[in-house]
PDB file of N, CA and C in Angstrom:
ATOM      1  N   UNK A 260      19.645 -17.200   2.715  1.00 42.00           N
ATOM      2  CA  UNK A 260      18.891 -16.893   1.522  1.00 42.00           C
ATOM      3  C   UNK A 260      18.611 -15.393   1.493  1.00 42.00           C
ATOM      4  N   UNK A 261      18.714 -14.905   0.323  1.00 43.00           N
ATOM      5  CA  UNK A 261      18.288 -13.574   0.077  1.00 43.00           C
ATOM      6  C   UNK A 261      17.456 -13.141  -0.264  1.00 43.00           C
ATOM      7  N   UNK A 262      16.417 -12.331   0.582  1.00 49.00           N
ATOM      8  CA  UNK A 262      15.302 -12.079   0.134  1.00 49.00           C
ATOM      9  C   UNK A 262      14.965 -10.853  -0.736  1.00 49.00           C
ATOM     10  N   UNK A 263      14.064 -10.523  -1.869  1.00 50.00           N
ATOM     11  CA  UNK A 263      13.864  -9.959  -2.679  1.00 50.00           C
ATOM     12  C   UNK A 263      12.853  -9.262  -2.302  1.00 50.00           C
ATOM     13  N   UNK A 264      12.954  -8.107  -1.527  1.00 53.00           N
ATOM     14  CA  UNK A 264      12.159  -6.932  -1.446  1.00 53.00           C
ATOM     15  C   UNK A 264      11.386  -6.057  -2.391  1.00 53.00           C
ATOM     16  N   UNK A 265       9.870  -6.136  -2.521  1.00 51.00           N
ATOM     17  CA  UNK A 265       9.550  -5.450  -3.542  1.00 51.00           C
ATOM     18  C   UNK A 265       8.796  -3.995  -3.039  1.00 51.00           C
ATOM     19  N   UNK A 266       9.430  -3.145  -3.815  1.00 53.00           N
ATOM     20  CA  UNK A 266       9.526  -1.507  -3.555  1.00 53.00           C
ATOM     21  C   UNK A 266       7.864  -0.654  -4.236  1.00 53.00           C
ATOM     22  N   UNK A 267       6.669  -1.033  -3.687  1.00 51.00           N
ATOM     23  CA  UNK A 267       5.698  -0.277  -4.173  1.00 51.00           C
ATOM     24  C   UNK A 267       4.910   0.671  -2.888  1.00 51.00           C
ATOM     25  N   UNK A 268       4.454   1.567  -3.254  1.00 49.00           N
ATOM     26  CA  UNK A 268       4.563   3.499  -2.531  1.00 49.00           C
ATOM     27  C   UNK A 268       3.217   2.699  -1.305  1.00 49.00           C
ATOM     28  N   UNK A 269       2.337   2.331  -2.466  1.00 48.00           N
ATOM     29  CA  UNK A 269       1.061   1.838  -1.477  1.00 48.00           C
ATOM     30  C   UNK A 269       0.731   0.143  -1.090  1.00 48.00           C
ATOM     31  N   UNK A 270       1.450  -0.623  -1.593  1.00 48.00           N
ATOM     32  CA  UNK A 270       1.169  -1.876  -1.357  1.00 48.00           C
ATOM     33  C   UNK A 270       2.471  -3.261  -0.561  1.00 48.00           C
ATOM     34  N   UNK A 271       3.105  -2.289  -0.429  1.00 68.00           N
ATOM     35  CA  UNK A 271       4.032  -2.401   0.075  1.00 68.00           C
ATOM     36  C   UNK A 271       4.238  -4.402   0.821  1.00 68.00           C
ATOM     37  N   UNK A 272       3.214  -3.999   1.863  1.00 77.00           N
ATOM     38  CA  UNK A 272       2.872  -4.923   2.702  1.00 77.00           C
ATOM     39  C   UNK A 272       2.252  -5.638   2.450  1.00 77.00           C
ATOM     40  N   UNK A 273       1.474  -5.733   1.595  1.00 75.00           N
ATOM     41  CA  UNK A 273       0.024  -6.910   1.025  1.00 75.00           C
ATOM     42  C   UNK A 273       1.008  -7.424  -0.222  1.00 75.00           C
ATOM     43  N   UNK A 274       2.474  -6.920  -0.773  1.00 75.00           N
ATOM     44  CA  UNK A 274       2.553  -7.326  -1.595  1.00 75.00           C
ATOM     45  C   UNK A 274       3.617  -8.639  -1.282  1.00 75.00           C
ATOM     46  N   UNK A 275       4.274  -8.286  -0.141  1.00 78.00           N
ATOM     47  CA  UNK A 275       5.651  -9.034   0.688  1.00 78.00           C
ATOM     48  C   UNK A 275       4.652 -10.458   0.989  1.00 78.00           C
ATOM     49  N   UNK A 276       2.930 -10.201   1.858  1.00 83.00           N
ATOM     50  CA  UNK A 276       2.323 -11.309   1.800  1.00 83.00           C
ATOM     51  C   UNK A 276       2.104 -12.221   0.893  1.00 83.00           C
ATOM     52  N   UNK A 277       1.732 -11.681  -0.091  1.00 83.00           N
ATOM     53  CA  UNK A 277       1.888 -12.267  -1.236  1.00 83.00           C
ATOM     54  C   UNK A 277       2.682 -13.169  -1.591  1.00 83.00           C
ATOM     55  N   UNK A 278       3.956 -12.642  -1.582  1.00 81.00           N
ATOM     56  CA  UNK A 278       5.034 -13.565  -1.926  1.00 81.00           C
ATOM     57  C   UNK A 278       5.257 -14.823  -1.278  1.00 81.00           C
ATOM     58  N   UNK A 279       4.847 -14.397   0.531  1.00 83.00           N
ATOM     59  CA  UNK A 279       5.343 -15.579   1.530  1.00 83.00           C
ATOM     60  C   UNK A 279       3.800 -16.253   0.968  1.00 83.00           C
ATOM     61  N   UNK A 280       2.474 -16.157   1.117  1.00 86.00           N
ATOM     62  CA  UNK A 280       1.983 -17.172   0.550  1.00 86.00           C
ATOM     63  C   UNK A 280       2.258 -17.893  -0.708  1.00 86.00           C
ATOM     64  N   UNK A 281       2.533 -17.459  -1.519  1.00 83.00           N
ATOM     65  CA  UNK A 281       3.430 -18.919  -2.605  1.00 83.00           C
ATOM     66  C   UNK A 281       4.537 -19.348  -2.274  1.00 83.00           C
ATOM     67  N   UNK A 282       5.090 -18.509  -1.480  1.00 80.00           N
ATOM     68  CA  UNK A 282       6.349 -19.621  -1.200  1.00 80.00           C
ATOM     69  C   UNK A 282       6.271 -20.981   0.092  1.00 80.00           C
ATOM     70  N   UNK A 283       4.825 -20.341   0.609  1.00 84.00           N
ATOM     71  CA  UNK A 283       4.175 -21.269   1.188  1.00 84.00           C
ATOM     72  C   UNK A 283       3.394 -22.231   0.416  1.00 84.00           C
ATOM     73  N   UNK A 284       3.384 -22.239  -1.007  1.00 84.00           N
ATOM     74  CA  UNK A 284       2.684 -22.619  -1.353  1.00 84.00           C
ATOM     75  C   UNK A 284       0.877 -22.511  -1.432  1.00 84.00           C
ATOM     76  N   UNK A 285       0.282 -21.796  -1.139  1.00 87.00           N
ATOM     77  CA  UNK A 285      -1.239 -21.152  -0.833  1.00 87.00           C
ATOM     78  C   UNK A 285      -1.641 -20.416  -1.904  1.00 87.00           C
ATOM     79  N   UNK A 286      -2.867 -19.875  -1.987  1.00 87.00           N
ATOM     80  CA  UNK A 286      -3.835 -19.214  -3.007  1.00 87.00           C
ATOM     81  C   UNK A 286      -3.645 -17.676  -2.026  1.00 87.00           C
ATOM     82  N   UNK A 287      -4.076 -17.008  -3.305  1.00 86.00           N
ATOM     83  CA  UNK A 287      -4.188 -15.623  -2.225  1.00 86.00           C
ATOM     84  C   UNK A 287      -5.201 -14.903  -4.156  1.00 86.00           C
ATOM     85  N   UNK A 288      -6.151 -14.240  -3.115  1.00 88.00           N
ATOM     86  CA  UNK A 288      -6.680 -13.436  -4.186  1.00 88.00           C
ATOM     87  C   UNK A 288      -6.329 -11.535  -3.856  1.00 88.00           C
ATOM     88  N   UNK A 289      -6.423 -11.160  -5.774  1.00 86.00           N
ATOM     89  CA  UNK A 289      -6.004 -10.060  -5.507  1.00 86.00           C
ATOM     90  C   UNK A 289      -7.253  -9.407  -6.117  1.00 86.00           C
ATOM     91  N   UNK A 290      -7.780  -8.538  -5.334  1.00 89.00           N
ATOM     92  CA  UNK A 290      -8.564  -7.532  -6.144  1.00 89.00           C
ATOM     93  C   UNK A 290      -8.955  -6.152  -5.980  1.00 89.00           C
ATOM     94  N   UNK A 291      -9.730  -5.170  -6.159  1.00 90.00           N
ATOM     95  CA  UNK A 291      -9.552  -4.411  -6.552  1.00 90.00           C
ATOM     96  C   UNK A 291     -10.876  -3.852  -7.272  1.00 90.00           C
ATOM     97  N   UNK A 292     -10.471  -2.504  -7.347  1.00 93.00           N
ATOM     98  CA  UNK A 292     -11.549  -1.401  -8.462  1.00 93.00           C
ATOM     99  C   UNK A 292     -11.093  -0.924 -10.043  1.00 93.00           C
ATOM    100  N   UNK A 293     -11.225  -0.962 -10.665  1.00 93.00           N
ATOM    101  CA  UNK A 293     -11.185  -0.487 -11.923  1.00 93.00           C
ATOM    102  C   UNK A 293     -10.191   0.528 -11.683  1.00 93.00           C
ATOM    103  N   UNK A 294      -8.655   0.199 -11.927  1.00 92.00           N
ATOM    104  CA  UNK A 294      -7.835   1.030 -12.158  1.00 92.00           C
ATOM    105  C   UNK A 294      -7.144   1.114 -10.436  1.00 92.00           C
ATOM    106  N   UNK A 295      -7.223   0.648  -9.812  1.00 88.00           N
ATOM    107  CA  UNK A 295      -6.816   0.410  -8.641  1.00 88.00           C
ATOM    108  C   UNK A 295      -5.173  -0.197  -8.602  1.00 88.00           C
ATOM    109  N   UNK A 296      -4.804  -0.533  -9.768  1.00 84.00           N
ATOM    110  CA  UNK A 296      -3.002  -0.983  -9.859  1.00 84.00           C
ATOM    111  C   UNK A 296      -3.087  -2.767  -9.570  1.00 84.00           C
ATOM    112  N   UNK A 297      -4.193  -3.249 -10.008  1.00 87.00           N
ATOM    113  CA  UNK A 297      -4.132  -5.021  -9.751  1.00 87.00           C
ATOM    114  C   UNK A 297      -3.324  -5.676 -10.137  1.00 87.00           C
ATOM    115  N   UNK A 298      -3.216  -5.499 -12.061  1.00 90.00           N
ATOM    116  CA  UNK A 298      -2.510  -5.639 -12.982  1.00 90.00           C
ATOM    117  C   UNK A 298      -0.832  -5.320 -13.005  1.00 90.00           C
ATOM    118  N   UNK A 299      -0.694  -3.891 -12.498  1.00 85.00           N
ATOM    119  CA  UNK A 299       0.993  -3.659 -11.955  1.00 85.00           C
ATOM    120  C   UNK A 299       0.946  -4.277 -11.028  1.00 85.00           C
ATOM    121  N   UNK A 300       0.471  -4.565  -9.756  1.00 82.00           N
ATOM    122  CA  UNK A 300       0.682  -5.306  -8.762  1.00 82.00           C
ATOM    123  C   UNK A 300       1.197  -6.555  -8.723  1.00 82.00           C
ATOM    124  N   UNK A 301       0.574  -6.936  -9.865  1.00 85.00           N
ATOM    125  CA  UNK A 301       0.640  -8.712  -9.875  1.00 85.00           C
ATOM    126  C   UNK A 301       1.728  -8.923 -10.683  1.00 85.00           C
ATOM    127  N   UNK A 302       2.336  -7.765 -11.820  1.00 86.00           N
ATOM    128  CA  UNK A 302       3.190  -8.432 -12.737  1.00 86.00           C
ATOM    129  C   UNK A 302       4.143  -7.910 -12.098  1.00 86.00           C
ATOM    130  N   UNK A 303       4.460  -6.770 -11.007  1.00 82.00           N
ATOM    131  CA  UNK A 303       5.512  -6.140 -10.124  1.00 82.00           C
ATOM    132  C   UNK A 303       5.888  -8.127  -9.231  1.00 82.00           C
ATOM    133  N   UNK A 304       4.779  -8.590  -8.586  1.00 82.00           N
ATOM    134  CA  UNK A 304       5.207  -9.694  -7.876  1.00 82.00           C
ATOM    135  C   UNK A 304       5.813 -10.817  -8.613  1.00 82.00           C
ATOM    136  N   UNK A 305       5.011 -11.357 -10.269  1.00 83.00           N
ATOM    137  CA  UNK A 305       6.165 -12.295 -10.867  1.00 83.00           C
ATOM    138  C   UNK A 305       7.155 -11.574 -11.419  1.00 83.00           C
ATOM    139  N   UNK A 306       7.475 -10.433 -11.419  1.00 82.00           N
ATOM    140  CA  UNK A 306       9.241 -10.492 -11.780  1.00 82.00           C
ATOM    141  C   UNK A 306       9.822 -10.425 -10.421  1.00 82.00           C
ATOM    142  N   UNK A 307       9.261 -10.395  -9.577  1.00 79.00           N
ATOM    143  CA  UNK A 307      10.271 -10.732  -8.166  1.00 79.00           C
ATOM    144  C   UNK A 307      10.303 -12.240  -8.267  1.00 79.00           C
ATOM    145  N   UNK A 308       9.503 -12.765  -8.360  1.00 79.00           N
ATOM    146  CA  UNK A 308       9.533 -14.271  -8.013  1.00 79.00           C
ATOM    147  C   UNK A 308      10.255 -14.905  -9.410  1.00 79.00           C
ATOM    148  N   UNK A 309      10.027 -14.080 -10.196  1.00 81.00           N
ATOM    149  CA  UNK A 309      11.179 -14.852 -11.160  1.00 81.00           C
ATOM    150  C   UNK A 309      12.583 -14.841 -11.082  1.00 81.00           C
ATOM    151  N   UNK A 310      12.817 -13.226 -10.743  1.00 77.00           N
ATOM    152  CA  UNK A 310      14.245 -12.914 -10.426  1.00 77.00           C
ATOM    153  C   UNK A 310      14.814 -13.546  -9.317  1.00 77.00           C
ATOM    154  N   UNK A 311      14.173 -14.326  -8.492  1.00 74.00           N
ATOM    155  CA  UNK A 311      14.164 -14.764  -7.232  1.00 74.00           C
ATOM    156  C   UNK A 311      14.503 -16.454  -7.684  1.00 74.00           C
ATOM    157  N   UNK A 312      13.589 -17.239  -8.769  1.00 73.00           N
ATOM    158  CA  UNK A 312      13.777 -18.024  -9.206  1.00 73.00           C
ATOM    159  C   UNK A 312      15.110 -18.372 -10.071  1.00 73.00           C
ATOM    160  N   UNK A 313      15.663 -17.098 -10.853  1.00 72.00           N
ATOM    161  CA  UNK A 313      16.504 -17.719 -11.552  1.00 72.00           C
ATOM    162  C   UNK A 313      17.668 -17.533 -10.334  1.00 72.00           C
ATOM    163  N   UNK A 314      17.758 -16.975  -9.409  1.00 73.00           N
ATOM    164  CA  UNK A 314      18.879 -17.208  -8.626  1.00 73.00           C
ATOM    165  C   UNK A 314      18.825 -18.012  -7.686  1.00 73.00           C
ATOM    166  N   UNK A 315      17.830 -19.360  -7.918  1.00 70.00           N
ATOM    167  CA  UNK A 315      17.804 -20.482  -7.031  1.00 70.00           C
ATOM    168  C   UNK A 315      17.725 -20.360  -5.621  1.00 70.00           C
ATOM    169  N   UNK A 316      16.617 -18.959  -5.183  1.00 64.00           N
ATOM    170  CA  UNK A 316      16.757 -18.535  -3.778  1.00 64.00           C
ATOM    171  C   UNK A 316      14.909 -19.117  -3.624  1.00 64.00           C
ATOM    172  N   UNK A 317      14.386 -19.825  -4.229  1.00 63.00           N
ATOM    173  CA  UNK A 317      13.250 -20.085  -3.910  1.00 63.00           C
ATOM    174  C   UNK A 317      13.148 -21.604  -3.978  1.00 63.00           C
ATOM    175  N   UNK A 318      12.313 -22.262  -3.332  1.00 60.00           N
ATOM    176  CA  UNK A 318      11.807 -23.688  -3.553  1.00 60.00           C
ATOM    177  C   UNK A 318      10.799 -23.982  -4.577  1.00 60.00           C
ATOM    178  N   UNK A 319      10.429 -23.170  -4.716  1.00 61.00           N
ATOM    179  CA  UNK A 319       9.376 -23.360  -6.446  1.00 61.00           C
ATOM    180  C   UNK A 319       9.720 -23.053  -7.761  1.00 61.00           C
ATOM    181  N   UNK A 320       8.949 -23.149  -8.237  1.00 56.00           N
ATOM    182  CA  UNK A 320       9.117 -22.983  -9.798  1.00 56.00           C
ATOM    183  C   UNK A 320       7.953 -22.239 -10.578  1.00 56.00           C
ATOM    184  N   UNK A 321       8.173 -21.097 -11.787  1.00 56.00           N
ATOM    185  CA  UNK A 321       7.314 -20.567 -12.240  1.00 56.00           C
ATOM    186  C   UNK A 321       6.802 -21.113 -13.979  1.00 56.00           C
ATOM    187  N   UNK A 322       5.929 -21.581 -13.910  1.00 56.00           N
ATOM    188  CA  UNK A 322       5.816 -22.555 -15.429  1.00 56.00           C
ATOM    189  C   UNK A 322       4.859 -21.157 -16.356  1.00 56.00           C
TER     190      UNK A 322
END
C-alpha cells in the first residue's frame, strides 16, 4: 500500500498522526488559537484521505 505523505513546514508530524488515527479508526481533536492554521490543517488532511480513498489504498470511507 502506498502511503500518502502530507507536506506541511510546521505540522508535519501531528498531521501523519492524524491520519493513522482514522485509519485506526479513533477521534483525535484538533485545536488551536485564532489563526493558528486549524482550518488549513484539517482540509490539507481530507484531501489526503480522499486522494487516498479514491485510489482504494484505505479501509474507510469518507461520507
Amino acid at each position: 500500500m502506498v502511503e500518502k505523505k502530507l507536506n506541511f513546514s510546521k505540522n508535519s508530524i501531528e498531521a501523519q498522526q492524524v491520519i493513522e488515527l482514522i485509519k485506526q479508526g479513533k477521534n483525535f481533536l484538533l485545536s488551536g488559537g485564532a489563526g493558528s492554521g486549524k482550518t488549513y490543517t484539517l482540509v490539507e488532511i481530507l484531501k489526503a484521505l480522499t486522494e487516498c480513498v479514491n485510489r482504494n489504498e484505505t479501509p474507510f470511507a469518507i461520507n
